[in-house]
Tab-separated table of C-alpha atoms (C1' of nucleotides) in Angstrom:
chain	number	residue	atom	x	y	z
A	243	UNK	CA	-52.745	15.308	6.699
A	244	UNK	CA	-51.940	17.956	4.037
A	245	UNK	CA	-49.680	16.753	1.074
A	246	UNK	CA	-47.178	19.140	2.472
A	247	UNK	CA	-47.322	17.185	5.697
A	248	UNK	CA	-46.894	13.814	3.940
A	249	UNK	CA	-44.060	15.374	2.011
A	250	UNK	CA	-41.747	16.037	5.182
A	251	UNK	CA	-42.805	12.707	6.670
A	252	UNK	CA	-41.493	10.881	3.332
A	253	UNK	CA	-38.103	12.974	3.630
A	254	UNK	CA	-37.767	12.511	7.140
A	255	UNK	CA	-38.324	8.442	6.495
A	256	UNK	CA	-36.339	8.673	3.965
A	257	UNK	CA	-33.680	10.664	5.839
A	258	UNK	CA	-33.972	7.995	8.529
A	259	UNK	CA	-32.574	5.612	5.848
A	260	UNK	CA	-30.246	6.889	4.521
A	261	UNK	CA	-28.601	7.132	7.952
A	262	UNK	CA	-25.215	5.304	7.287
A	263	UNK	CA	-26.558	3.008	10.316
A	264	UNK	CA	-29.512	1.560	8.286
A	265	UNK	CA	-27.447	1.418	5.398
A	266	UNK	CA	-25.282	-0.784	6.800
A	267	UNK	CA	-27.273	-2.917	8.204
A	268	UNK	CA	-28.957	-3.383	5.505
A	269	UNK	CA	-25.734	-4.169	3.442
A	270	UNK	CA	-24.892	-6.459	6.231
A	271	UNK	CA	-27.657	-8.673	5.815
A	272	UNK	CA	-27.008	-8.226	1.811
A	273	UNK	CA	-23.223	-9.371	2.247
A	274	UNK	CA	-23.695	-11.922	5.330
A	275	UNK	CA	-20.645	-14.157	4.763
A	276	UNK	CA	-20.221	-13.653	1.015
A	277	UNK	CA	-16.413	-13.912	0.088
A	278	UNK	CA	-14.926	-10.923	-1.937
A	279	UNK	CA	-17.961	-8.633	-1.712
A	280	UNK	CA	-18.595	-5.397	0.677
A	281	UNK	CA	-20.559	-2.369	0.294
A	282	UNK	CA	-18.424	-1.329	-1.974
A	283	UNK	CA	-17.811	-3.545	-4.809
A	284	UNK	CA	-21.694	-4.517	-4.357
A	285	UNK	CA	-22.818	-2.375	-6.783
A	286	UNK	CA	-20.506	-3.393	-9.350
A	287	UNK	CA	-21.147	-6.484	-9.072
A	288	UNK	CA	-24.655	-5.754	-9.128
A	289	UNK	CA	-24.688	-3.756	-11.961
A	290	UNK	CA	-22.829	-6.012	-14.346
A	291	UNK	CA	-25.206	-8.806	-13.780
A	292	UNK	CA	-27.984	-6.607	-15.180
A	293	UNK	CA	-26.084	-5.589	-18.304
A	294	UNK	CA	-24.726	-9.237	-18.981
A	295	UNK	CA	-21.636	-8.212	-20.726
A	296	UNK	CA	-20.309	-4.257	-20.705
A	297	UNK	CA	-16.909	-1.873	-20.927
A	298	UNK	CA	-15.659	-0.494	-17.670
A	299	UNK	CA	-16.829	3.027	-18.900
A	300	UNK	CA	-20.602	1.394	-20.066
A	301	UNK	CA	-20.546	0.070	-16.413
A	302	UNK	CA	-19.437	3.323	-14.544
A	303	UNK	CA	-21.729	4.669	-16.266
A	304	UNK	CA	-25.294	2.454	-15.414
A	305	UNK	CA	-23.604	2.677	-11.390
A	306	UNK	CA	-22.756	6.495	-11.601
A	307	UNK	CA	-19.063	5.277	-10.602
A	308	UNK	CA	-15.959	6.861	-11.946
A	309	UNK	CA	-14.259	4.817	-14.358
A	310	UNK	CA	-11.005	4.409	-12.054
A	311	UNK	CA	-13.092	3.812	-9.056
A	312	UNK	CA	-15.264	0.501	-11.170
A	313	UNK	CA	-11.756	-0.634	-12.703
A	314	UNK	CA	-10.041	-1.196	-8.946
A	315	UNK	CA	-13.164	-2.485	-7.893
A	316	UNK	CA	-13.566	-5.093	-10.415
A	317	UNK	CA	-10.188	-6.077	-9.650
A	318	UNK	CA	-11.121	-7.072	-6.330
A	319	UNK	CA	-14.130	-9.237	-7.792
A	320	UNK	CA	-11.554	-10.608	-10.466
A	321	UNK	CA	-9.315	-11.510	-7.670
A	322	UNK	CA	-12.138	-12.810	-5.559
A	323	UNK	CA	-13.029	-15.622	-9.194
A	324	UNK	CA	-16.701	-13.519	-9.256
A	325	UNK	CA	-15.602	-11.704	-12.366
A	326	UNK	CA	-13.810	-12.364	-15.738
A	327	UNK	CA	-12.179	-9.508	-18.077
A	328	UNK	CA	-11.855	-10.161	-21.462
A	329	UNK	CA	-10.432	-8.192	-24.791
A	330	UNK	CA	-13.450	-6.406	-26.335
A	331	UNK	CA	-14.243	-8.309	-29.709
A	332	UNK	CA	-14.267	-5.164	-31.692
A	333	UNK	CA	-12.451	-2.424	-29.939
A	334	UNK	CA	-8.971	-3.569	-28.430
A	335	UNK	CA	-8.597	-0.616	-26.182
A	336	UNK	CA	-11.813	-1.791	-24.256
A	337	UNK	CA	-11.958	-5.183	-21.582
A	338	UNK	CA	-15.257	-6.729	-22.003
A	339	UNK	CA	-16.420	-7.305	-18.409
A	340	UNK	CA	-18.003	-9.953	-17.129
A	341	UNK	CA	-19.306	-12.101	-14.106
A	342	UNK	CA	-18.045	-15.850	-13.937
A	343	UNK	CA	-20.744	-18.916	-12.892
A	344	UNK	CA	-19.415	-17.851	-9.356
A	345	UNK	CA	-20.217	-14.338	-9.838
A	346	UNK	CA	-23.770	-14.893	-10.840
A	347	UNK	CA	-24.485	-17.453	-7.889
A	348	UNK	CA	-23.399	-15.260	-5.702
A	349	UNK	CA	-25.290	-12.006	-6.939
A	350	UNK	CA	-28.404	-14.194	-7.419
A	351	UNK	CA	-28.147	-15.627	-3.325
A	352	UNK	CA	-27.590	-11.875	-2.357
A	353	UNK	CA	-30.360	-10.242	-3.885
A	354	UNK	CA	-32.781	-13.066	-2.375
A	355	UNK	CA	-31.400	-12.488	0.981
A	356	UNK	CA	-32.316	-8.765	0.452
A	357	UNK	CA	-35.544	-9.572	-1.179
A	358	UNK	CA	-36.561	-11.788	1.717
A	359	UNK	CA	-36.161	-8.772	4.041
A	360	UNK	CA	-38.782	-6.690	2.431
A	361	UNK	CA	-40.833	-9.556	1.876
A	362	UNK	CA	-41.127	-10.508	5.953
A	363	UNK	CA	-41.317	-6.777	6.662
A	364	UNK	CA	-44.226	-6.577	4.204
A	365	UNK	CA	-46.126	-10.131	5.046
A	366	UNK	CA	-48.554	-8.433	7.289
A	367	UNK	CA	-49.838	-5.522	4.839
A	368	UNK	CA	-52.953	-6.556	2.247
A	369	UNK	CA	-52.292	-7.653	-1.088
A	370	UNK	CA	-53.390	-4.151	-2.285
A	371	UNK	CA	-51.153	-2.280	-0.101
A	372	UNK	CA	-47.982	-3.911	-1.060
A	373	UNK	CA	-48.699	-3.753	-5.145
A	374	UNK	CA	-49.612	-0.373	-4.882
A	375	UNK	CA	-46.569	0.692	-2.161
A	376	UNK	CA	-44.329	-1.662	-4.932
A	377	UNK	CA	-45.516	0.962	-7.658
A	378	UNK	CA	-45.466	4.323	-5.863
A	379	UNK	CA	-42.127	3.531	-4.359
A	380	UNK	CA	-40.679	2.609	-7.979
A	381	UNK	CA	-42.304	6.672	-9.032
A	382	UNK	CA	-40.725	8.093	-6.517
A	383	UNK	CA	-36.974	7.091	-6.700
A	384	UNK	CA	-37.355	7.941	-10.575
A	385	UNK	CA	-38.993	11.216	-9.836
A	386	UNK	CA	-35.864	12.106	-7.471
A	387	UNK	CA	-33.228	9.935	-9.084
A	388	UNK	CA	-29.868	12.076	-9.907
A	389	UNK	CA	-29.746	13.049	-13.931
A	390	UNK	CA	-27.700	9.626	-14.405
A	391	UNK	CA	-24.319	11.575	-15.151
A	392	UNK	CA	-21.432	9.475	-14.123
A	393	UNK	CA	-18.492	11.699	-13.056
A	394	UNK	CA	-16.224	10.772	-16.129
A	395	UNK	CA	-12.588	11.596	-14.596
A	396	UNK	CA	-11.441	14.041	-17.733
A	397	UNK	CA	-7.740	13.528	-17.732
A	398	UNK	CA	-6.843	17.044	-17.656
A	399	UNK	CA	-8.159	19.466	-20.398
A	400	UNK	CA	-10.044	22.408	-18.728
B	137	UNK	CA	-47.766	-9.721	-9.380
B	138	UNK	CA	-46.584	-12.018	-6.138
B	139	UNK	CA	-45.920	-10.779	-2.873
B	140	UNK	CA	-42.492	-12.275	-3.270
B	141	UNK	CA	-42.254	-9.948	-6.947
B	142	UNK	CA	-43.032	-6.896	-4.592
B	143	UNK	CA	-40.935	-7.873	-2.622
B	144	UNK	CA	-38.164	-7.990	-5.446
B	145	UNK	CA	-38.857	-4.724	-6.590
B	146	UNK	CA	-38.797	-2.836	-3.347
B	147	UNK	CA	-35.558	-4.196	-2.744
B	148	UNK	CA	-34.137	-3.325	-6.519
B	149	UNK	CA	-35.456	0.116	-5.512
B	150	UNK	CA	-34.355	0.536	-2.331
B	151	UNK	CA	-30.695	-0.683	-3.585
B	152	UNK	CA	-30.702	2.102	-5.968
B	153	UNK	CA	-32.116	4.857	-3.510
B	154	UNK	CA	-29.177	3.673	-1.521
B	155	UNK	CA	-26.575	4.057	-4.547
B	156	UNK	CA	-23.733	6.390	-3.909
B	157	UNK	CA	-25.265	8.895	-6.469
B	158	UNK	CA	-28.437	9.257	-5.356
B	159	UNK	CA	-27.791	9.697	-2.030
B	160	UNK	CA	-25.383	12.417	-2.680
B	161	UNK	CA	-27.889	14.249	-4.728
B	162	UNK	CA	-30.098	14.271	-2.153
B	163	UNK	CA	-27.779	15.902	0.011
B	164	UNK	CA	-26.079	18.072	-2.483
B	165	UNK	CA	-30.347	19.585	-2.428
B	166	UNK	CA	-29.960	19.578	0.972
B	167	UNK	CA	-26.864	21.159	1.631
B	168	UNK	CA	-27.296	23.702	-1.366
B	169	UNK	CA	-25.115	26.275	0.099
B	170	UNK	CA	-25.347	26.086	3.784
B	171	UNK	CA	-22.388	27.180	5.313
B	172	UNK	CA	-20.182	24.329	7.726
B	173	UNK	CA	-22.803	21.621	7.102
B	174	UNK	CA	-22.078	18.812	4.717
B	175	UNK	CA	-22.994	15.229	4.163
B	176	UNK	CA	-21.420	13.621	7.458
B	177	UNK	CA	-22.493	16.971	9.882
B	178	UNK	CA	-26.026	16.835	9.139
B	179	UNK	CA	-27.230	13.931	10.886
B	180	UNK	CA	-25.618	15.251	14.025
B	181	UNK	CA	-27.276	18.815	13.695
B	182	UNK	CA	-30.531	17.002	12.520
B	183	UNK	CA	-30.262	14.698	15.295
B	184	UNK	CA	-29.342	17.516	18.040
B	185	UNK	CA	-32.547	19.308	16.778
B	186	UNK	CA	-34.838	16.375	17.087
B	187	UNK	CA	-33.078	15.987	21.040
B	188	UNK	CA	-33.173	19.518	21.284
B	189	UNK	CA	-30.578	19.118	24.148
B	190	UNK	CA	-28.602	15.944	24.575
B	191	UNK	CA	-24.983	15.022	26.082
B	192	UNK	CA	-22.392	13.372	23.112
B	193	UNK	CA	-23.370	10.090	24.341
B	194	UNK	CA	-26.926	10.283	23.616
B	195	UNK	CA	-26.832	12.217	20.690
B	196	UNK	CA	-24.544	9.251	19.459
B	197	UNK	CA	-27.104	6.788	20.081
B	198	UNK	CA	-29.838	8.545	18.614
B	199	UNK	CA	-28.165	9.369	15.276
B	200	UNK	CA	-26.060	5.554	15.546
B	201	UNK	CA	-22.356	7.829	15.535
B	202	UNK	CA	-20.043	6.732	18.065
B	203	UNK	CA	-18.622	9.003	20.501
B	204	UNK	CA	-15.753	9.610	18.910
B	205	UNK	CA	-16.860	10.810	15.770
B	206	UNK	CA	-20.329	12.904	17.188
B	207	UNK	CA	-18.092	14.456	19.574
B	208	UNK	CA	-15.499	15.738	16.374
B	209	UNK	CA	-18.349	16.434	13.904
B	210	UNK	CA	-20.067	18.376	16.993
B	211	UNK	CA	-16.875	20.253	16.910
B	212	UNK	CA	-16.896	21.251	13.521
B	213	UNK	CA	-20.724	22.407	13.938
B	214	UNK	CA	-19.580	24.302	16.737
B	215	UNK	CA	-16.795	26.028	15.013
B	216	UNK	CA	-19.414	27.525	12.326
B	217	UNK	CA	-21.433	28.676	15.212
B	218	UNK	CA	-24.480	26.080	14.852
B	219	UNK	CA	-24.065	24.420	17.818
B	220	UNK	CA	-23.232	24.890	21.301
B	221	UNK	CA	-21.350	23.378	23.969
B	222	UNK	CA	-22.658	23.754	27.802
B	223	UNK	CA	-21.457	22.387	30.965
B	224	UNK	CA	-23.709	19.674	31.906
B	225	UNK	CA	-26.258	20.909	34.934
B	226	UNK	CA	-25.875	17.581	36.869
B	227	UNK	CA	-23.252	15.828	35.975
B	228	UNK	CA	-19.532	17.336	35.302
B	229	UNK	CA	-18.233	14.825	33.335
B	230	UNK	CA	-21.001	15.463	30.798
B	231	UNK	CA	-21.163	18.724	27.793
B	232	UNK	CA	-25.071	19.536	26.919
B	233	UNK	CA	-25.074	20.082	23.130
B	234	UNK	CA	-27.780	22.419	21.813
B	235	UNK	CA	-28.093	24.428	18.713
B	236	UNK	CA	-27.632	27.930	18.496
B	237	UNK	CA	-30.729	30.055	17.410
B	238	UNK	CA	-28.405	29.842	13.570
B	239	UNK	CA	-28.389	25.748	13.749
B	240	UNK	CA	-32.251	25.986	14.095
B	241	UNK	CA	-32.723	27.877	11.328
B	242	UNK	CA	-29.903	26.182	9.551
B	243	UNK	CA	-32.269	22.724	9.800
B	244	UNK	CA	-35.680	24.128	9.440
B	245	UNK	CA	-34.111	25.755	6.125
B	246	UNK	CA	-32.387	22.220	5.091
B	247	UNK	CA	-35.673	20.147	6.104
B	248	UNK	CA	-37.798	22.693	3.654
B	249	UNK	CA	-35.993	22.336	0.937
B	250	UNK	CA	-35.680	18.652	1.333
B	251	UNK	CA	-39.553	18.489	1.783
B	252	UNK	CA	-40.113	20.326	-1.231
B	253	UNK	CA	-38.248	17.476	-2.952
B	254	UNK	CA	-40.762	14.961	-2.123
B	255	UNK	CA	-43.704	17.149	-2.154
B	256	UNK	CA	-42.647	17.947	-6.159
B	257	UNK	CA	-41.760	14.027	-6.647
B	258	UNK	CA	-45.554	13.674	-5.449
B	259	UNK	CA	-47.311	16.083	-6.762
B	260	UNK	CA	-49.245	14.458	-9.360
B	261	UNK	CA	-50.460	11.762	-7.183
B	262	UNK	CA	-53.916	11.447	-5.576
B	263	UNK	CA	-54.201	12.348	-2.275
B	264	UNK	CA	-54.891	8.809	-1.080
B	265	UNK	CA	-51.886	7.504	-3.151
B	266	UNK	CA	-49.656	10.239	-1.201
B	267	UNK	CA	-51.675	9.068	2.502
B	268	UNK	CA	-51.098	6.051	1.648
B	269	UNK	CA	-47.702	5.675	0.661
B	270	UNK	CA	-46.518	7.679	3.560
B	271	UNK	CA	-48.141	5.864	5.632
B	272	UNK	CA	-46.674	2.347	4.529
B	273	UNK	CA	-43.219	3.554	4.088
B	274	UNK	CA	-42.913	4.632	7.475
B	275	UNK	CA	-44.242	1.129	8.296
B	276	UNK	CA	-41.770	-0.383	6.321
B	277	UNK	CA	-38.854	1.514	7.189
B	278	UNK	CA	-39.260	0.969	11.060
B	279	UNK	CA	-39.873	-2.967	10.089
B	280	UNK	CA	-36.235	-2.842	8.264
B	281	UNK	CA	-34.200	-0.553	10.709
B	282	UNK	CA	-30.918	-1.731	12.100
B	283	UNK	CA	-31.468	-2.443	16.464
B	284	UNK	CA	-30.813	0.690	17.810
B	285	UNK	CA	-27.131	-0.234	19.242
B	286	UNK	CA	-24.785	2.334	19.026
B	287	UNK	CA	-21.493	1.302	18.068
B	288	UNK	CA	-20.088	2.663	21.732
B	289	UNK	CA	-16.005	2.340	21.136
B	290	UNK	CA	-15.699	-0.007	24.611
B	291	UNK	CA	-11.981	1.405	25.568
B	292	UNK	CA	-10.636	-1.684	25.911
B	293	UNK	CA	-11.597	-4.572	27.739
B	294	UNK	CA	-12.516	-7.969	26.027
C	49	DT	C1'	-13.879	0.473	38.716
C	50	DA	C1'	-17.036	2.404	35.149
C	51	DT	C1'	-18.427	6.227	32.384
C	52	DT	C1'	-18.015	10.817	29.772
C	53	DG	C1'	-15.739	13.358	26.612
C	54	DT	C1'	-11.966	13.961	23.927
C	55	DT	C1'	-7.639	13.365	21.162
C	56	DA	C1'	-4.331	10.378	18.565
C	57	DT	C1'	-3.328	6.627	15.380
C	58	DA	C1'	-3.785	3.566	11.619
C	59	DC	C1'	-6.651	2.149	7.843
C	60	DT	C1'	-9.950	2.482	4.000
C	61	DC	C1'	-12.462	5.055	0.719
C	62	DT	C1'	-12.688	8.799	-2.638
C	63	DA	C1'	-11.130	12.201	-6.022
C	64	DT	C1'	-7.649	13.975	-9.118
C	65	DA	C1'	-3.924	13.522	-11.893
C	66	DA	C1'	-0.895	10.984	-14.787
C	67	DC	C1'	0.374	7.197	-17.977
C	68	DT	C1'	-0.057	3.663	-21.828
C	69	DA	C1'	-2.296	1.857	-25.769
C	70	DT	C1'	-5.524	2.115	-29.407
C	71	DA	C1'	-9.186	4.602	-32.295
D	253	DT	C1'	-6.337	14.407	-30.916
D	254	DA	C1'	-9.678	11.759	-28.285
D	255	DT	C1'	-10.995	7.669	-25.892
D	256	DA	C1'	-10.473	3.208	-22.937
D	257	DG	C1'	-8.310	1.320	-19.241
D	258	DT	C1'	-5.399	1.470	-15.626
D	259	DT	C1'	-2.158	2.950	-11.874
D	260	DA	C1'	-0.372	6.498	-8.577
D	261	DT	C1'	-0.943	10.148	-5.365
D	262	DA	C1'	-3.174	13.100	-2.072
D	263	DG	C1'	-7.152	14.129	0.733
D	264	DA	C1'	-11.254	12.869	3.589
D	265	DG	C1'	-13.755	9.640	6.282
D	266	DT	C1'	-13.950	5.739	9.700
D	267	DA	C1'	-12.632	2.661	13.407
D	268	DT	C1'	-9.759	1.513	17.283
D	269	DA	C1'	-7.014	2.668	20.941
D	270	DA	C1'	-5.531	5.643	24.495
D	271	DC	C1'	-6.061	9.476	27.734
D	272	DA	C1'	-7.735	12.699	31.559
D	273	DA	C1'	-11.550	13.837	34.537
D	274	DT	C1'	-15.511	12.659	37.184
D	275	DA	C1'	-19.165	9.315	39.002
DNA sequence: TATTGTTATACTCTATAACTATA
DNA sequence: TATAGTTATAGAGTATAACAATA
């Protein structure tokens, strides 16, 4: 097997994937029965447990949403009691976002369910494999990531 | 590190892989500027190439469509002459899609150009890294994948 | 009667523009 | 004038139903 070889394997797994199939099913298991959360708003919710407390724009940012996109969707979550807005403490054109006791219970039960996936499909590979899968998988994503540009909605000027 | 931290971080990873903008970067490099194929088309003319000759029913289970939507996006393929529609040898009711000599080399250009992706992503890794990776990913992508059920749109009954 | 392929309809998501308020 | 947040509008994608033709 030539590296060549192993790279058209990896893009054809990876292909495999990303096929909106897997994707779903994977986000199926993710949501289950979870009230107020889909495949969509997932990742906002997601994202603003890992950065505690942020702006709409710091958030579409870390999720590479637009800003109007994360500001409906974290309406939904607000609706749904999983997030809180509040005025920014310093700058009183922001909302300081926030998830409620609710919101992190629920983010924290989702991400085991997910976690528990990988774990069963990985209980039958050697200690070794799964450390060193764990840190080549982590090089890779960076390696291809997108340059993390969110698509900032300019309001009109050219 | 546990197996349950591994665990963690392959599904952190995987969740961003699976992240709006990455996956669209990945197919903006492989659509690049091929003509009549974007992000929904391709699995169809991927999965037609893998077939190489399959009726709209079995290309929808092999690429998890359903009928309805193979049979449009086949349409669209067909319009930018990359795919073909045939009467079906043995039975009428049936269309036998293939890909015109252009869809082949439509997807061996896309799949080259996605390779080289990985194949850069992995370049500076040892060749038993790169072996082994592949090798485990493939493992763990099969132990994850959705049942193969195609979504078939029953007509009606209950 | 069931299946194949297709078209038609309603619904959701996504992208762009437009608006208000504050810096 | 530029930025933060939001709402409104138009376009694209998706899911369900309905249809004609053949098995």
């Amino acid at each position: 097997m030539s590296r060549r070889d192993d790279g058209a394997r990896v893009a054809a797994t990876i292909g495999e994937l990303l096929l909106r199939g897997n994707r779903s099913h994977l986000y199926r298991v993710l949501i289950a029965d979870t009230e107020g959360v889909d495949e969509t708003t997932y990742p906002v919710l997601s994202g603003l447990a890992r950065l505690g407390t942020a702006t709409t724009s710091e958030l579409a940012a870390r999720i590479g949403f637009e800003r109007t996109v994360t500001t409906r969707y974290a309406t939904r979550l607000e609706h749904a009691g999983l997030l809180a807005r509040r005025p920014h403490p310093t700058d009183s054109r922001a909302t300081a976002l926030a998830l409620t006791d609710l919101g992190e219970r629920t983010v924290r039960a989702m991400r085991e369910r997910l976690q528990d996936v990988f774990v069963d499909a990985m209980a039958d590979w050697t200690a070794d494999e799964s450390a060193t899968f764990t840190r080549l998988f982590d090089r890779l994503v960076a390696g291809i990531a997108a340059p993390q540009t969110a698509p900032s909605s300019r309001p009109s000027s050219p």
